[in-house]
N, CA, C and O of each residue as an XYZ file, in Angstrom:
760
protein
N     141.483     99.975    158.365
C     140.481     99.891    157.588
C     139.485     99.714    158.024
O     138.879     98.820    157.434
N     138.770    100.318    159.134
C     137.682    100.171    160.095
C     136.562    100.514    158.391
O     135.956     99.661    157.744
N     136.626    101.677    158.176
C     135.495    101.699    156.982
C     135.276    100.958    156.787
O     134.136    100.574    157.052
N     136.479     99.886    155.960
C     135.484     98.909    155.275
C     134.430     97.897    155.234
O     133.656     97.385    154.425
N     134.961     97.799    157.304
C     133.980     96.902    158.261
C     132.587     97.419    157.868
O     131.638     96.778    157.416
N     132.723     99.161    158.238
C     131.290     99.759    158.019
C     130.655    100.004    156.576
O     129.538     99.839    156.086
N     131.365    100.275    156.315
C     131.242    100.928    154.435
C     130.444     98.926    153.607
O     129.397     98.726    152.990
N     131.400     98.067    153.968
C     131.268     96.777    152.717
C     131.951     97.164    152.122
O     132.397     98.311    152.174
N     132.400     95.822    150.943
C     133.524     95.763    149.819
C     132.922     97.112    148.977
O     133.394     98.247    148.911
N     131.730     96.559    148.376
C     130.908     97.505    147.389
C     131.362     98.927    147.830
O     132.388     99.461    147.410
N     130.625     99.405    148.588
C     131.134    101.270    149.011
C     132.132    101.371    149.408
O     132.590    102.454    149.772
N     132.740    100.313    149.451
C     134.232    100.800    150.004
C     134.854    101.101    148.639
O     135.590    102.087    148.671
N     134.724    100.379    147.204
C     134.970    100.544    146.148
C     134.384    101.539    145.536
O     135.208    101.856    144.679
N     133.594    102.145    145.446
C     132.449    103.443    145.042
C     133.378    104.847    146.028
O     133.450    105.946    145.478
N     133.909    104.689    147.197
C     134.201    105.502    148.140
C     135.644    105.396    147.224
O     135.805    105.981    146.152
N     136.598    104.568    147.850
C     137.713    104.706    146.631
C     137.790    105.487    145.286
O     138.639    106.307    144.937
N     136.698    105.033    144.616
C     137.227    105.410    143.396
C     136.404    107.143    142.927
O     136.555    107.741    141.862
N     135.654    107.531    143.996
C     136.093    109.261    143.980
C     136.896    109.450    144.952
O     137.492    110.515    144.790
N     137.065    109.145    145.487
C     138.537    109.491    146.220
C     139.518    109.587    145.102
O     139.888    110.753    144.963
N     140.017    108.833    144.333
C     141.017    108.692    143.470
C     140.394    109.726    142.255
O     141.216    110.246    141.501
N     139.026    110.004    142.079
C     139.005    110.989    141.033
C     139.084    112.304    141.213
O     139.445    113.145    140.390
N     138.662    112.494    142.552
C     139.018    113.677    143.325
C     140.761    114.372    143.351
O     141.190    115.371    142.776
N     141.510    113.335    144.301
C     142.620    112.945    144.335
C     143.942    113.298    143.321
O     145.038    113.802    143.565
N     143.432    112.884    142.293
C     144.257    112.240    141.363
C     144.495    112.688    139.785
O     145.494    113.118    139.209
N     142.494    112.264    139.113
C     142.036    112.576    137.867
C     141.359    113.838    137.579
O     140.434    114.333    138.223
N     142.058    114.401    136.300
C     141.159    115.575    136.225
C     140.170    114.593    134.721
O     140.424    113.492    134.230
N     139.003    115.637    134.373
C     138.550    115.193    132.718
C     137.120    115.150    133.639
O     136.591    115.755    134.571
N     136.783    113.635    132.419
C     135.687    113.484    132.560
C     135.656    112.302    132.197
O     136.636    112.004    131.515
N     134.458    110.946    132.478
C     134.817    109.534    132.176
C     133.443    109.558    131.317
O     132.332    110.081    131.411
N     134.312    108.485    130.204
C     133.076    107.805    129.197
C     133.468    106.829    129.748
O     134.667    107.007    129.965
N     133.077    105.647    130.199
C     133.472    104.100    130.405
C     133.422    103.275    128.873
O     132.439    103.241    128.134
N     134.227    102.883    128.718
C     134.149    102.375    127.747
C     133.418    100.759    127.302
O     133.487    100.264    126.176
N     132.752    100.157    128.468
C     132.269     99.304    128.532
C     131.067     99.445    129.487
O     131.052    100.276    130.395
N     129.887     98.440    129.188
C     128.578     99.404    129.925
C     129.074     98.754    130.897
O     129.983     97.936    131.036
N     127.864     99.564    131.944
C     127.930     99.557    133.467
C     127.043     98.351    133.455
O     125.962     98.229    132.879
N     127.762     97.381    134.275
C     127.528     96.236    135.339
C     127.436     96.032    135.872
O     127.784     96.978    136.578
N     126.970     94.885    136.816
C     127.122     94.317    137.985
C     127.780     93.571    138.019
O     127.347     92.628    137.357
N     129.452     93.207    138.790
C     129.607     92.086    138.501
C     129.866     91.358    140.025
O     130.446     91.824    141.005
N     129.211     90.039    139.840
C     128.628     89.000    140.963
C     129.121     87.349    141.059
O     128.599     86.381    141.613
N     130.220     87.483    140.354
C     130.572     85.693    140.052
C     131.287     85.415    141.289
O     131.558     86.397    141.981
N     131.542     84.592    141.583
C     132.235     83.910    142.044
C     133.881     83.724    142.061
O     134.353     82.932    141.246
N     134.516     84.227    142.706
C     136.298     84.278    142.264
C     136.736     83.051    141.475
O     136.222     81.947    141.656
N     137.596     83.259    140.694
C     138.288     81.982    139.617
C     139.599     82.030    140.408
O     139.992     83.194    140.475
N     140.507     81.061    141.104
C     141.932     80.895    141.547
C     142.433     80.397    140.922
O     141.889     79.295    140.991
N     143.405     80.300    140.033
C     144.395     78.930    139.645
C     145.467     78.613    140.372
O     146.135     79.340    141.107
N     145.611     77.263    140.071
C     147.000     76.427    141.243
C     147.751     77.567    141.120
O     148.013     77.724    142.313
N     148.585     78.977    140.256
C     149.813     79.769    140.305
C     149.206     80.901    141.052
O     149.808     81.973    141.116
N     147.978     80.721    141.656
C     147.543     82.166    142.330
C     146.862     83.337    141.719
O     146.385     84.355    142.221
N     146.932     82.994    140.741
C     146.178     84.165    140.006
C     144.999     83.942    139.947
O     144.670     82.813    140.313
N     144.033     84.768    139.538
C     142.555     84.984    139.568
C     141.829     86.014    139.368
O     142.254     87.164    139.474
N     140.512     85.667    139.020
C     139.890     86.586    138.663
C     138.798     86.683    139.095
O     138.803     86.378    140.287
N     137.424     87.072    138.589
C     136.249     88.118    139.364
C     136.013     88.224    140.733
O     134.878     88.511    141.112
N     136.775     88.066    141.410
C     136.819     88.701    142.201
C     136.116     89.807    142.624
O     135.953     89.768    143.844
N     135.606     90.837    142.069
C     135.416     92.074    142.048
C     133.820     91.614    142.411
O     133.257     90.638    141.914
N     133.351     92.360    143.194
C     131.352     92.460    143.692
C     130.584     93.305    143.571
O     129.606     93.295    144.320
N     130.750     94.482    142.464
C     130.116     95.884    143.068
C     129.815     96.246    141.291
O     130.009     95.406    140.412
N     129.419     97.358    141.087
C     129.000     97.616    139.962
C     130.280     98.314    139.539
O     131.014     99.151    140.064
N     130.265     97.410    137.971
C     131.552     98.146    136.859
C     132.446     98.203    137.839
O     132.793     99.311    138.249
N     133.031     96.919    138.446
C     134.455     96.878    139.069
C     134.653     95.801    138.953
O     133.708     95.069    138.659
N     135.760     95.340    139.108
C     136.113     93.430    138.804
C     137.775     93.824    139.827
O     138.286     94.939    139.722
N     138.203     93.076    140.450
C     139.309     92.901    140.923
C     140.159     91.373    140.836
O     139.869     90.310    141.385
N     141.042     91.630    140.141
C     141.963     90.235    139.839
C     143.592     90.595    139.961
O     144.101     91.696    140.169
N     144.035     89.707    139.824
C     145.669     89.586    140.455
C     145.899     88.853    139.396
O     145.076     88.211    138.743
N     147.752     89.022    139.125
C     148.576     87.847    138.349
C     149.156     87.039    139.484
O     148.999     87.197    140.695
N     150.084     85.856    138.618
C     150.592     84.589    139.407
C     151.377     84.891    140.848
O     152.184     85.819    140.878
N     151.228     84.420    141.552
C     152.022     84.345    142.281
C     154.001     84.221    142.117
O     154.670     83.381    141.516
N     154.409     85.347    142.871
C     156.048     84.911    142.329
C     156.959     85.359    143.798
O     156.812     86.253    144.632
N     158.199     83.961    143.577
C     158.880     84.034    145.192
C     159.959     84.643    144.753
O     160.749     84.314    143.868
N     159.910     86.015    145.795
C     160.386     87.013    146.363
C     161.698     86.533    146.752
O     162.705     87.070    146.290
N     161.757     85.700    147.451
C     163.186     84.599    147.744
C     163.067     85.183    149.429
O     162.252     86.013    149.834
N     164.212     84.429    150.302
C     163.834     85.021    151.896
C     162.136     84.502    152.598
O     161.712     85.096    153.589
N     161.324     83.385    151.953
C     160.302     83.710    152.394
C     159.038     84.181    151.861
O     157.885     83.852    152.140
N     159.609     85.218    150.841
C     158.319     86.181    150.790
C     158.007     85.978    149.083
O     158.849     85.734    148.219
N     156.503     86.162    148.901
C     155.470     86.181    147.807
C     154.994     87.327    147.463
O     154.293     88.017    148.203
N     155.442     87.727    145.932
C     154.360     88.740    145.749
C     153.383     88.569    144.486
O     153.575     87.680    143.657
N     152.340     89.468    144.400
C     151.428     89.581    143.525
C     151.159     90.972    143.145
O     151.076     92.078    143.680
N     151.067     90.461    142.052
C     150.689     92.267    141.486
C     148.717     92.250    141.414
O     148.033     91.418    140.818
N     148.500     92.773    141.769
C     146.311     93.618    141.336
C     145.931     94.326    140.803
O     146.330     95.430    140.432
N     145.118     93.807    140.686
C     144.505     95.519    139.351
C     143.008     95.541    140.185
O     142.529     94.463    140.537
N     142.290     96.833    140.483
C     141.204     96.424    140.705
C     140.485     97.900    139.360
O     140.764     99.098    139.402
N     139.642     97.249    138.428
C     139.313     98.395    137.559
C     137.565     98.305    138.040
O     136.777     97.375    138.214
N     137.484     99.858    138.136
C     136.271    100.248    138.514
C     136.006    101.467    138.187
O     136.483    102.465    138.727
N     134.982    101.433    136.992
C     134.275    102.237    135.811
C     135.481    102.406    135.271
O     136.143    101.542    134.696
N     135.938    104.194    135.570
C     136.710    104.638    134.634
C     137.910    104.995    135.777
O     138.416    106.117    135.799
N     138.337    103.877    136.772
C     140.063    104.396    137.458
C     140.228    102.950    137.277
O     139.183    102.355    137.012
N     141.467    102.135    137.371
C     142.217    101.694    137.317
C     142.962    101.676    138.648
O     143.430    102.787    138.895
N     143.200    100.817    139.522
C     144.134    100.940    140.510
C     144.838     99.543    140.389
O     144.352     98.434    140.170
N     146.196     99.960    140.609
C     147.016     98.649    140.459
C     147.862     98.799    141.815
O     148.170     99.893    142.286
N     148.133     97.801    142.270
C     148.778     97.796    143.591
C     149.609     96.806    143.556
O     149.803     96.361    142.425
N     150.576     95.940    145.023
C     151.719     94.800    144.590
C     151.649     95.160    146.016
O     151.698     96.181    146.702
N     151.479     93.560    146.211
C     151.173     92.605    147.512
C     152.220     92.000    147.433
O     152.714     91.348    146.513
N     152.727     92.350    148.941
C     153.989     91.806    149.331
C     153.684     90.997    150.727
O     153.231     91.666    151.656
N     153.976     89.152    150.987
C     153.041     88.867    152.397
C     154.591     88.013    152.307
O     155.162     87.565    151.313
N     155.051     87.990    153.937
C     155.963     87.175    154.443
C     155.488     85.875    154.818
O     154.738     85.825    155.793
N     155.791     84.809    154.218
C     155.250     83.141    154.593
C     155.910     82.792    156.106
O     155.260     82.126    156.912
N     157.323     83.324    156.439
C     157.388     82.766    158.084
C     156.621     83.712    158.913
O     156.106     83.140    159.874
N     156.389     84.926    158.855
C     155.849     85.648    159.918
C     154.486     86.183    159.827
O     153.874     86.722    160.750
N     154.048     85.978    158.578
C     152.804     85.910    158.443
C     152.448     87.419    158.646
O     151.515     87.836    159.331
N     153.371     88.187    157.919
C     153.060     89.670    157.433
C     152.539     89.575    156.308
O     152.480     88.655    155.492
N     152.027     90.975    156.333
C     150.860     91.510    154.668
C     151.535     92.649    154.763
O     151.906     93.200    155.799
N     151.739     93.109    153.291
C     151.761     94.198    153.015
C     151.089     94.732    151.213
O     151.433     94.033    150.259
N     150.213     95.909    150.983
C     149.453     95.487    150.224
C     149.990     97.231    149.891
O     149.900     98.104    150.755
N     150.502     97.466    148.583
C     151.083     99.382    148.106
C     150.275     99.308    146.970
O     150.169     98.396    146.151
N     149.599    100.628    147.045
C     148.955    101.130    145.597
C     150.148    101.707    144.697
O     151.315    102.000    144.960
N     149.240    101.757    143.316
C     150.643    101.902    142.608
C     150.402    103.720    142.597
O     149.522    104.357    143.177
N     151.574    104.252    141.681
C     151.535    105.421    141.774
C     150.406    106.425    140.994
O     150.228    105.674    140.035
N     149.651    107.404    140.754
C     148.804    108.116    140.137
C     149.175    108.513    138.565
O     150.266    109.006    138.277
N     148.579    108.357    138.000
C     149.785    109.190    136.562
C     147.953    110.035    136.122
O     146.793    109.954    136.527
N     148.756    110.797    135.058
C     147.529    111.936    134.377
C     146.933    110.449    133.660
O     147.163    109.249    133.511
N     145.915    111.655    133.331
C     144.623    110.661    131.832
C     145.630    110.851    130.628
O     146.358    111.806    130.357
N     145.448    109.700    130.027
C     146.305    109.747    128.920
C     145.342    108.960    127.752
O     144.642    107.951    127.827
N     145.584    109.723    126.851
C     144.499    109.455    125.226
C     144.137    108.058    125.426
O     143.026    107.532    125.363
N     145.555    107.432    125.739
C     145.508    106.139    124.636
C     144.978    104.678    125.597
O     145.029    103.471    125.364
N     144.470    105.490    126.748
C     143.440    104.611    127.724
C     142.173    105.208    127.905
O     141.603    105.323    128.990
N     141.550    105.767    126.284
C     139.899    106.135    125.913
C     139.205    105.610    127.043
O     139.163    104.406    127.295
N     138.714    106.412    127.660
C     137.678    106.023    128.923
C     137.995    105.996    130.211
O     137.286    105.901    131.213
N     139.360    106.108    130.041
C     139.828    106.029    131.769
C     140.269    107.137    132.214
O     140.717    107.834    131.303
N     140.328    107.552    133.123
C     139.848    108.992    134.088
C     141.659    108.828    134.397
O     142.272    109.892    134.483
N     142.202    107.941    134.504
C     143.585    107.787    135.065
C     144.497    106.276    135.259
O     144.128    105.416    134.459
N     145.022    106.076    135.698
C     145.796    104.962    136.842
C     146.539    105.034    138.005
O     147.361    105.885    138.343
N     146.211    104.186    138.494
C     147.258    103.702    139.868
C     147.913    103.209    139.185
O     147.434    102.142    138.800
N     149.273    103.537    138.605
C     150.671    102.231    137.622
C     151.257    101.573    139.167
O     151.406    102.148    140.245
N     151.440    100.541    138.885
C     152.379     99.905    139.649
C     153.898     99.731    139.223
O     154.911     99.460    139.868
N     153.714     99.933    138.201
C     155.184    100.248    137.366
C     155.937    101.115    137.482
O     157.135    101.134    137.203
N     155.152    102.068    137.994
C     155.830    103.529    138.538
C     156.262    103.686    140.226
O     156.541    104.786    140.703
N     156.270    102.574    140.934
C     156.433    102.285    142.524
C     158.157    101.655    142.185
O     158.878    101.303    143.118
N     158.549    101.607    140.947
C     160.178    100.427    140.676
C     160.652    101.695    140.079
O     160.096    102.734    139.722
N     162.296    101.102    140.096
C     162.699    102.111    139.543
C     162.443    102.071    138.058
O     161.750    101.325    137.367
N     163.315    103.237    137.742
C     163.478    104.310    137.709
C     162.825    105.794    138.591
O     163.398    106.705    139.190
N     161.437    105.506    138.331
C     161.010    106.718    138.962
C     160.173    106.384    140.298
O     159.631    107.253    140.980
N     160.136    104.702    140.637
C     159.600    104.524    142.150
C     160.859    104.367    143.082
O     161.955    104.809    142.735
N     160.645    103.674    144.361
C     161.776    103.673    144.893
C     161.569    102.045    145.497
O     162.433    101.622    146.264
N     160.304    101.084    145.094
C     160.514     99.607    145.740
C     161.255     98.761    144.972
O     161.177     98.553    143.761
N     162.131     98.194    145.958
C     162.812     97.425    145.402
C     162.477     96.098    146.152
O     162.560     96.179    147.378
N     162.019     94.582    145.499
C     161.984     93.862    146.238
C     162.963     92.538    145.957
O     162.887     92.115    144.803
N     163.614     92.026    146.597
C     164.895     90.937    146.803
C     164.536     90.214    147.822
O     163.518     90.379    148.494
N     165.633     89.120    148.011
C     165.293     88.168    148.900
C     165.444     88.855    150.407
O     165.338     88.151    151.412
N     165.679     90.176    150.482
C     166.557     90.451    151.851
C     165.300     91.933    152.594
O     165.253     92.580    153.639
N     164.228     91.847    150.905
C     163.049     92.595    151.946
C     162.557     92.223    152.629
O     162.316     91.017    152.583
N     162.049     93.085    153.801
C     161.348     92.660    154.597
C     159.832     93.093    154.285
O     159.771     93.376    153.088
N     158.743     93.232    154.833
C     157.774     93.568    154.982
C     157.489     95.199    155.627
O     157.231     96.289    155.116
N     157.691     94.693    157.019
C     158.188     96.291    157.382
C     159.065     97.491    157.004
O     159.016     98.668    157.362
N     159.887     96.833    156.167
C     161.089     97.693    155.608
C     159.984     98.476    154.115
O     160.173     99.594    153.635
N     158.930     97.510    153.695
C     158.629     97.989    152.841
C     157.144     98.896    153.025
O     156.526     99.463    152.124
N     156.725     98.822    154.786
C     156.000     99.685    155.246
C     156.782    101.124    156.002
O     155.963    102.018    156.215
N     157.458    101.280    156.201
C     158.463    102.586    156.193
C     159.247    103.260    155.071
O     159.835    104.337    155.179
N     159.155    102.129    153.457
C     159.506    102.635    152.898
C     158.426    103.534    152.087
O     158.705    104.553    151.454
N     157.033    102.913    152.241
C     155.915    103.545    151.695
C     155.297    104.805    152.326
O     154.784    105.856    151.940
N     155.588    104.204    153.456
C     155.423    105.753    154.413
C     156.792    107.095    153.960
O     156.291    108.219    153.924
N     157.532    107.085    153.808
C     158.872    107.769    153.486
C     158.035    108.428    151.773
O     157.816    109.619    151.550
N     157.844    107.736    151.193
C     157.634    107.555    149.853
C     156.082    108.296    149.609
O     155.996    108.923    148.553
N     155.053    108.281    150.348
C     154.001    109.306    150.522
C     152.723    107.501    149.387
O     151.672    107.599    148.753
N     153.440    106.462    149.636
C     152.836    105.590    148.993
C     151.415    104.965    149.581
O     151.673    103.974    150.264
N     150.370    105.171    149.539
C     149.244    104.196    149.934
C     149.297    102.929    150.609
O     149.507    102.109    149.715
N     149.246    102.545    151.319
C     149.222    101.310    151.630
C     148.725    100.523    153.224
O     148.607    101.021    154.343
N     148.525     99.184    152.758
C     147.745     98.540    153.739
C     148.392     97.658    154.399
O     149.392     97.180    153.865
N     147.910     97.110    156.020
C     149.178     96.335    156.684
C     148.582     94.738    156.917
O     149.172     93.662    156.820
N     147.128     95.058    157.271
C     146.129     93.837    157.307
C     145.736     92.818    156.486
O     145.203     93.229    155.455
N     145.814     91.624    156.587
C     145.427     90.730    155.972
C     144.155     90.087    156.165
O     143.431     89.527    155.341
N     144.012     90.270    157.425
C     142.229     90.134    157.441
C     141.334     91.012    156.809
O     140.289     90.627    156.283
N     141.771     92.369    156.852
C     141.116     93.009    156.138
C     140.848     92.883    154.563
O     139.865     92.982    153.828
N     141.874     92.683    154.452
C     142.076     92.198    152.768
C     141.310     91.237    152.730
O     140.499     91.268    151.806
N     141.259     90.176    153.566
C     140.509     88.848    153.213
C     138.849     89.099    153.213
O     138.023     88.516    152.511
N     138.537     90.487    154.540
C     137.533     90.645    154.684
C     136.679     91.462    153.962
O     135.627     91.775    154.519
N     136.948     91.975    152.584
C     137.102     93.004    152.125
C     135.782     92.288    151.387
O     134.851     93.057    151.624
N     135.301     91.206    150.629
C     134.563     91.233    149.865
C     134.063     89.852    150.211
O     134.801     89.061    150.798
N     132.892     89.556    149.881
C     131.782     88.374    150.019
C     132.716     87.392    149.565
O     133.684     87.403    148.805
N     131.865     86.158    150.579
C     132.927     84.830    150.839
C     133.555     84.065    149.635
O     134.678     83.561    149.616
N     132.605     84.067    148.607
C     132.625     83.840    147.448
C     133.575     84.609    146.573
O     134.167     83.848    145.808
N     133.890     85.793    146.446
C     135.031     87.279    146.631
C     136.261     86.924    146.958
O     137.185     87.346    146.263
N     136.529     86.066    148.096
C     137.585     86.393    148.609
C     138.779     85.648    148.169
O     138.840     84.796    147.282
N     139.724     86.103    148.929
C     141.197     85.569    148.013
C     141.782     85.776    149.333
O     141.634     86.611    150.224
N     142.928     84.105    149.053
C     143.612     83.994    149.912
C     144.793     84.350    150.174
O     145.637     83.480    150.389
N     145.244     86.191    150.231
C     147.144     86.620    149.974
C     148.138     85.607    150.276
O     149.302     85.648    149.880
N     147.511     84.493    151.158
C     148.998     83.776    151.300
C     149.188     82.462    150.262
O     149.987     81.526    150.270
N     148.126     82.813    149.403
C     148.382     81.717    148.801
C     149.231     81.449    147.937
O     149.089     80.388    147.329
N     150.296     82.264    147.635
C     151.441     81.735    147.319
C     152.479     81.084    148.051
O     153.345     80.399    147.506
N     152.402     81.297    149.324
C     153.314     80.541    150.588
C     152.656     78.834    149.901
O     153.518     78.138    149.364
N     152.029     78.588    149.924
C     151.451     76.661    149.414
C     152.444     76.474    148.717
O     153.263     75.585    148.955
N     152.560     77.673    147.288
C     153.464     77.390    146.593
C     154.211     77.468    146.216
O     154.467     77.130    145.060
N     155.303     78.193    147.379
C     156.983     78.277    147.338
C     157.546     78.167    148.652
O     158.743     78.055    148.915
N     156.341     78.220    149.661
C     157.296     77.579    151.252
C     155.991     76.876    152.059
O     155.449     77.167    153.125
N     155.728     75.784    151.030
C     154.972     74.848    151.840
C     154.746     74.168    153.114
O     153.895     73.380    153.526
N     156.086     74.889    153.746
C     155.961     74.136    155.365
C     156.043     75.022    156.005
O     156.193     74.940    157.224
N     155.925     76.758    154.984
C     155.969     77.949    156.476
C     154.471     78.030    156.857
O     153.489     77.727    156.179
N     154.555     78.567    158.247
C     153.111     79.075    158.732
C     152.254     79.789    157.822
O     151.065     79.492    157.707
N     152.716     80.572    157.271
C     151.677     80.981    155.982
C     151.323     80.583    155.406
O     150.406     81.192    154.854
N     151.676     78.993    154.843
C     151.112     78.367    154.005
C     150.081     77.156    154.700
O     149.893     76.107    154.083
N     149.549     77.362    155.807
C     148.503     76.953    156.470
C     147.525     78.092    156.600
O     146.571     77.840    157.337
N     147.543     79.025    156.171
C     146.497     79.753    156.461
C     145.511     79.821    155.274
O     144.468     80.467    155.373
């Protein structure tokens, strides 16, 4: 993720949107929302869900509540809406080892039902029956990284890069769920 440090988060989002359009999507973009600049401070709730973490033109970054996977691991679904592309991902952290992985969803073709979107990286398609991702108390972050490589899923494994992608006011702690479910773990202290 050195490219993020060189470009900055907003430029990185723009680059990802361009790559997504080129690699996955066809058609033209007709945003259903006006093009605006998101630059509000992120809002994080007690369940670790968050909103307003985007800091670029027509992009917003938000996440669902943290879920206890078991075995000291916590998962969370993340969504990046950037103009005409929606990129969903699954984030899993190990509260004991402080390991992190974010796995981007599988690209789907444009759907007339999602007017304005060229396409979608769907986190739902990571799971069976179409995908190979299974989360349970025995699932290790290392296993998820190996599965992602084998299955061809885009993934990132640096929590430092994750936390430094946005302006300070928009940073989200990926280990927030550790405080909820494993308060005595090393991850809860981050």
